[in-house]
Amino acid sequence: MKSMKPALLMGAVCVLLASTSAFAQTSDATAAPTAKSARVANHQLAKKVRTALTKAKPALPLEEVVVLAKAGVVSLVGEVENADQSAQAEKIATGVAGVTSVNNQLGIAERGE
C-alpha cells in the first residue's frame, strides 16, 4: 500500500498541472484583433459613414467622394460643390457610431462656365 501512495500523488499532481494550464489559455474575446478583423472593421465603418452620407438632407453629391476608415478615424477625400456640403459631410461622419475623428480632405469643385 505504501508503494501506491507516491504513484497516486504523482498522478494527482499531473492532473492538477494539466487542469491549471488549460485555464491559463486566452480566449478570443481578449485577444488582440488580427489584421483581417481590423480590415473588416475598417470596411464596415467606412460603409456605415457612406450610407449615412447618402441619406443626407439636402442631398450631397457623392460621385467624387471616397470614404476611408482606419481604427475609428474616417477620411473624406474628393470634391463637393461648396464649403457647406463639406461641413455637412464632416458633421454627418462625426455622428456615426464608431467614428472617433474625421479627417476632412474634401475640396471644392471648380465650376466650368
Coordinates of N, CA and C in Angstrom, one line a residue:
M1 N 0.8 -1.2 0.0 CA 0.0 0.0 0.0 C 0.9 1.3 0.0
K2 N 2.0 1.2 0.7 CA 2.9 2.3 0.8 C 3.5 2.7 -0.6
S3 N 3.7 1.7 -1.4 CA 4.2 1.9 -2.7 C 3.2 2.6 -3.7
M4 N 2.0 2.5 -3.4 CA 1.0 3.1 -4.3 C 0.8 4.6 -3.9
K5 N 1.1 5.0 -2.7 CA 0.9 6.4 -2.4 C 1.7 7.4 -3.2
P6 N 3.0 7.1 -3.5 CA 3.7 8.0 -4.4 C 3.2 8.0 -5.8
A7 N 2.7 6.9 -6.3 CA 2.1 6.9 -7.6 C 0.8 7.7 -7.7
L8 N 0.0 7.5 -6.7 CA -1.3 8.3 -6.6 C -1.0 9.8 -6.5
L9 N 0.0 10.1 -5.7 CA 0.4 11.5 -5.5 C 0.9 12.1 -6.8
M10 N 1.7 11.4 -7.5 CA 2.2 11.9 -8.8 C 1.1 12.0 -9.8
G11 N 0.2 11.1 -9.9 CA -1.0 11.2 -10.7 C -1.8 12.4 -10.4
A12 N -2.0 12.7 -9.2 CA -2.8 13.8 -8.8 C -2.1 15.1 -9.2
V13 N -0.8 15.2 -9.0 CA 0.0 16.4 -9.4 C -0.1 16.6 -10.9
C14 N 0.0 15.5 -11.7 CA -0.1 15.6 -13.1 C -1.5 16.2 -13.5
V15 N -2.6 15.7 -12.9 CA -3.9 16.1 -13.2 C -4.1 17.6 -12.9
L16 N -3.5 18.0 -11.7 CA -3.6 19.3 -11.3 C -2.9 20.3 -12.2
L17 N -1.7 19.9 -12.6 CA -0.9 20.8 -13.6 C -1.6 20.9 -14.9
A18 N -2.1 19.8 -15.4 CA -2.8 19.8 -16.7 C -4.0 20.7 -16.6
S19 N -4.8 20.6 -15.5 CA -6.0 21.4 -15.5 C -5.7 22.9 -15.3
T20 N -4.7 23.3 -14.6 CA -4.4 24.7 -14.4 C -3.8 25.3 -15.7
S21 N -3.1 24.6 -16.5 CA -2.5 25.1 -17.7 C -3.6 25.3 -18.8
A22 N -4.7 24.5 -18.7 CA -5.8 24.6 -19.6 C -6.5 25.9 -19.4
F23 N -6.7 26.3 -18.1 CA -7.4 27.5 -17.8 C -6.5 28.8 -18.1
A24 N -5.3 28.6 -18.3 CA -4.4 29.8 -18.5 C -4.4 30.3 -19.9
Q25 N -5.1 29.6 -20.8 CA -5.2 30.0 -22.2 C -6.1 31.2 -22.3
T26 N -5.7 32.1 -23.3 CA -6.5 33.3 -23.5 C -7.7 32.9 -24.4
S27 N -8.8 33.7 -24.2 CA -10.0 33.5 -25.0 C -9.9 34.4 -26.2
D28 N -10.7 34.2 -27.2 CA -10.8 35.0 -28.4 C -11.2 36.4 -28.1
A29 N -12.0 36.6 -27.0 CA -12.6 37.9 -26.7 C -11.5 38.9 -26.2
T30 N -10.5 38.3 -25.6 CA -9.4 39.2 -25.0 C -8.2 39.3 -26.0
A31 N -8.2 38.5 -27.0 CA -7.0 38.5 -27.9 C -7.0 39.8 -28.7
A32 N -5.8 40.2 -29.1 CA -5.7 41.4 -30.0 C -6.3 41.1 -31.3
P33 N -6.9 42.2 -32.0 CA -7.5 41.9 -33.3 C -6.5 41.6 -34.3
T34 N -6.9 40.7 -35.2 CA -6.0 40.3 -36.3 C -6.0 41.4 -37.4
A35 N -5.1 41.3 -38.3 CA -5.1 42.2 -39.4 C -6.4 42.1 -40.2
K36 N -6.8 40.9 -40.4 CA -8.1 40.7 -41.2 C -9.3 41.3 -40.5
S37 N -9.4 41.0 -39.2 CA -10.6 41.6 -38.5 C -10.5 43.1 -38.4
A38 N -9.3 43.7 -38.4 CA -9.2 45.2 -38.4 C -9.6 45.7 -39.8
R39 N -9.2 45.0 -40.9 CA -9.6 45.4 -42.2 C -11.2 45.3 -42.4
V40 N -11.7 44.3 -41.8 CA -13.2 44.1 -41.9 C -13.9 45.2 -41.1
A41 N -13.4 45.5 -39.9 CA -14.0 46.6 -39.1 C -13.8 48.0 -39.8
N42 N -12.7 48.2 -40.4 CA -12.5 49.5 -41.2 C -13.5 49.6 -42.3
H43 N -13.6 48.5 -43.1 CA -14.5 48.5 -44.2 C -16.0 48.7 -43.8
Q44 N -16.4 48.1 -42.7 CA -17.7 48.2 -42.2 C -18.0 49.7 -41.7
L45 N -17.0 50.3 -41.0 CA -17.2 51.7 -40.6 C -17.3 52.6 -41.8
A46 N -16.4 52.4 -42.8 CA -16.5 53.3 -44.0 C -17.9 53.1 -44.6
K47 N -18.4 51.9 -44.7 CA -19.7 51.7 -45.3 C -20.8 52.3 -44.5
K48 N -20.7 52.3 -43.2 CA -21.7 53.0 -42.3 C -21.7 54.5 -42.6
V49 N -20.5 55.1 -42.7 CA -20.4 56.5 -43.0 C -20.9 56.8 -44.3
R50 N -20.6 56.0 -45.3 CA -21.1 56.3 -46.7 C -22.6 56.2 -46.7
T51 N -23.2 55.2 -46.1 CA -24.6 55.1 -46.0 C -25.3 56.3 -45.4
A52 N -24.7 56.8 -44.3 CA -25.2 58.0 -43.6 C -25.1 59.2 -44.5
L53 N -24.0 59.3 -45.3 CA -23.9 60.4 -46.2 C -24.9 60.4 -47.3
T54 N -25.3 59.2 -47.8 CA -26.3 59.0 -48.9 C -27.7 59.4 -48.4
K55 N -27.9 59.4 -47.1 CA -29.2 59.8 -46.6 C -29.3 61.2 -46.2
A56 N -28.3 62.0 -46.5 CA -28.2 63.4 -46.1 C -29.4 64.2 -46.7
K57 N -29.9 65.2 -46.0 CA -30.9 66.1 -46.5 C -30.4 67.5 -46.2
P58 N -30.2 68.4 -47.1 CA -30.3 68.1 -48.5 C -29.2 67.2 -49.0
A59 N -29.5 66.5 -50.1 CA -28.6 65.5 -50.7 C -27.2 66.0 -51.0
L60 N -26.2 65.2 -50.7 CA -24.8 65.5 -51.0 C -24.4 64.8 -52.3
P61 N -23.7 65.5 -53.2 CA -23.2 64.9 -54.4 C -22.0 64.0 -54.1
L62 N -22.2 62.7 -54.0 CA -21.1 61.8 -53.5 C -20.3 61.1 -54.7
E63 N -20.6 61.5 -55.9 CA -19.9 60.8 -57.0 C -18.4 60.9 -56.9
E64 N -17.9 62.1 -56.4 CA -16.5 62.3 -56.3 C -15.9 62.2 -54.9
V65 N -16.7 61.5 -54.0 CA -16.2 61.4 -52.6 C -15.9 60.0 -52.3
V66 N -14.7 59.8 -51.6 CA -14.3 58.5 -51.2 C -14.2 58.5 -49.7
V67 N -14.7 57.5 -49.0 CA -14.7 57.4 -47.6 C -13.8 56.3 -47.2
L68 N -12.8 56.6 -46.4 CA -11.8 55.7 -45.9 C -11.9 55.6 -44.3
A69 N -11.6 54.5 -43.7 CA -11.6 54.4 -42.3 C -10.5 53.5 -41.8
K70 N -9.9 53.9 -40.7 CA -8.8 53.2 -40.1 C -8.9 53.4 -38.6
A71 N -9.2 52.4 -37.8 CA -9.2 52.4 -36.3 C -10.1 53.6 -35.8
G72 N -11.2 53.8 -36.4 CA -12.1 54.9 -35.9 C -11.9 56.2 -36.6
V73 N -10.8 56.4 -37.3 CA -10.5 57.7 -37.9 C -11.1 57.6 -39.4
V74 N -12.0 58.5 -39.7 CA -12.6 58.5 -41.1 C -12.0 59.6 -41.9
S75 N -11.6 59.3 -43.1 CA -11.1 60.3 -44.0 C -12.1 60.5 -45.1
L76 N -12.5 61.7 -45.4 CA -13.3 62.1 -46.5 C -12.5 62.7 -47.6
V77 N -12.4 62.1 -48.8 CA -11.5 62.6 -49.8 C -12.3 62.8 -51.1
G78 N -12.0 63.9 -51.8 CA -12.7 64.1 -53.1 C -13.1 65.5 -53.2
E79 N -14.2 65.7 -53.9 CA -14.7 67.1 -54.2 C -16.2 67.2 -54.0
V80 N -16.7 68.3 -53.5 CA -18.1 68.6 -53.4 C -18.3 70.0 -54.0
E81 N -19.5 70.4 -54.1 CA -19.8 71.7 -54.8 C -19.5 72.9 -54.0
N82 N -19.6 72.9 -52.7 CA -19.3 74.1 -51.9 C -18.9 73.7 -50.5
A83 N -18.5 74.8 -49.7 CA -18.0 74.6 -48.4 C -19.1 74.1 -47.4
D84 N -20.3 74.5 -47.7 CA -21.4 74.0 -46.8 C -21.6 72.5 -46.9
Q85 N -21.4 71.9 -48.1 CA -21.5 70.5 -48.3 C -20.3 69.8 -47.6
S86 N -19.2 70.4 -47.7 CA -18.0 69.8 -47.0 C -18.3 69.7 -45.5
A87 N -18.8 70.8 -44.9 CA -19.0 70.9 -43.5 C -20.2 69.9 -43.1
Q88 N -21.2 69.8 -44.0 CA -22.3 68.9 -43.7 C -21.8 67.4 -43.7
A89 N -20.9 67.1 -44.7 CA -20.4 65.7 -44.7 C -19.6 65.4 -43.5
E90 N -18.8 66.3 -43.0 CA -18.0 66.1 -41.9 C -18.8 65.9 -40.6
K91 N -19.9 66.7 -40.5 CA -20.8 66.6 -39.4 C -21.5 65.3 -39.3
I92 N -22.0 64.8 -40.5 CA -22.6 63.6 -40.6 C -21.7 62.4 -40.2
A93 N -20.5 62.5 -40.8 CA -19.5 61.4 -40.5 C -19.2 61.4 -39.0
T94 N -19.0 62.5 -38.4 CA -18.7 62.6 -36.9 C -19.8 61.9 -36.1
G95 N -21.0 62.0 -36.6 CA -22.1 61.4 -35.8 C -22.4 59.9 -35.9
V96 N -21.6 59.3 -36.8 CA -21.7 57.8 -37.0 C -21.1 57.1 -35.8
A97 N -21.7 56.1 -35.3 CA -21.2 55.3 -34.1 C -19.9 54.6 -34.6
G98 N -18.9 54.7 -33.7 CA -17.6 54.1 -34.0 C -16.6 55.1 -34.6
V99 N -17.0 56.3 -35.0 CA -16.1 57.3 -35.6 C -15.5 58.1 -34.4
T100 N -14.2 58.1 -34.3 CA -13.5 58.8 -33.2 C -13.1 60.2 -33.7
S101 N -12.8 60.3 -35.0 CA -12.4 61.6 -35.6 C -12.6 61.6 -37.1
V102 N -12.7 62.8 -37.7 CA -12.9 62.9 -39.1 C -11.7 63.8 -39.7
N103 N -11.1 63.2 -40.7 CA -10.1 64.0 -41.5 C -10.8 64.4 -42.8
N104 N -11.2 65.6 -42.8 CA -12.0 66.1 -44.0 C -11.0 66.7 -45.0
Q105 N -10.8 66.0 -46.1 CA -10.0 66.4 -47.2 C -10.8 66.7 -48.4
L106 N -12.1 67.1 -48.2 CA -12.9 67.4 -49.3 C -12.6 68.8 -49.9
G107 N -12.4 68.8 -51.2 CA -12.1 70.1 -51.9 C -13.4 70.6 -52.5
I108 N -13.4 71.8 -52.9 CA -14.5 72.4 -53.6 C -14.2 72.4 -55.1
A109 N -15.2 71.7 -55.8 CA -15.0 71.6 -57.3 C -15.2 72.9 -58.0
E110 N -14.3 73.1 -58.9 CA -14.4 74.4 -59.7 C -15.5 74.2 -60.7
R111 N -16.3 75.2 -60.9 CA -17.4 75.2 -61.8 C -16.9 75.6 -63.2
G112 N -17.2 74.8 -64.2 CA -16.8 75.1 -65.5 C -17.9 75.9 -66.2
E113 N -17.6 77.2 -66.5 CA -18.7 78.0 -67.1 C -18.5 78.2 -68.5

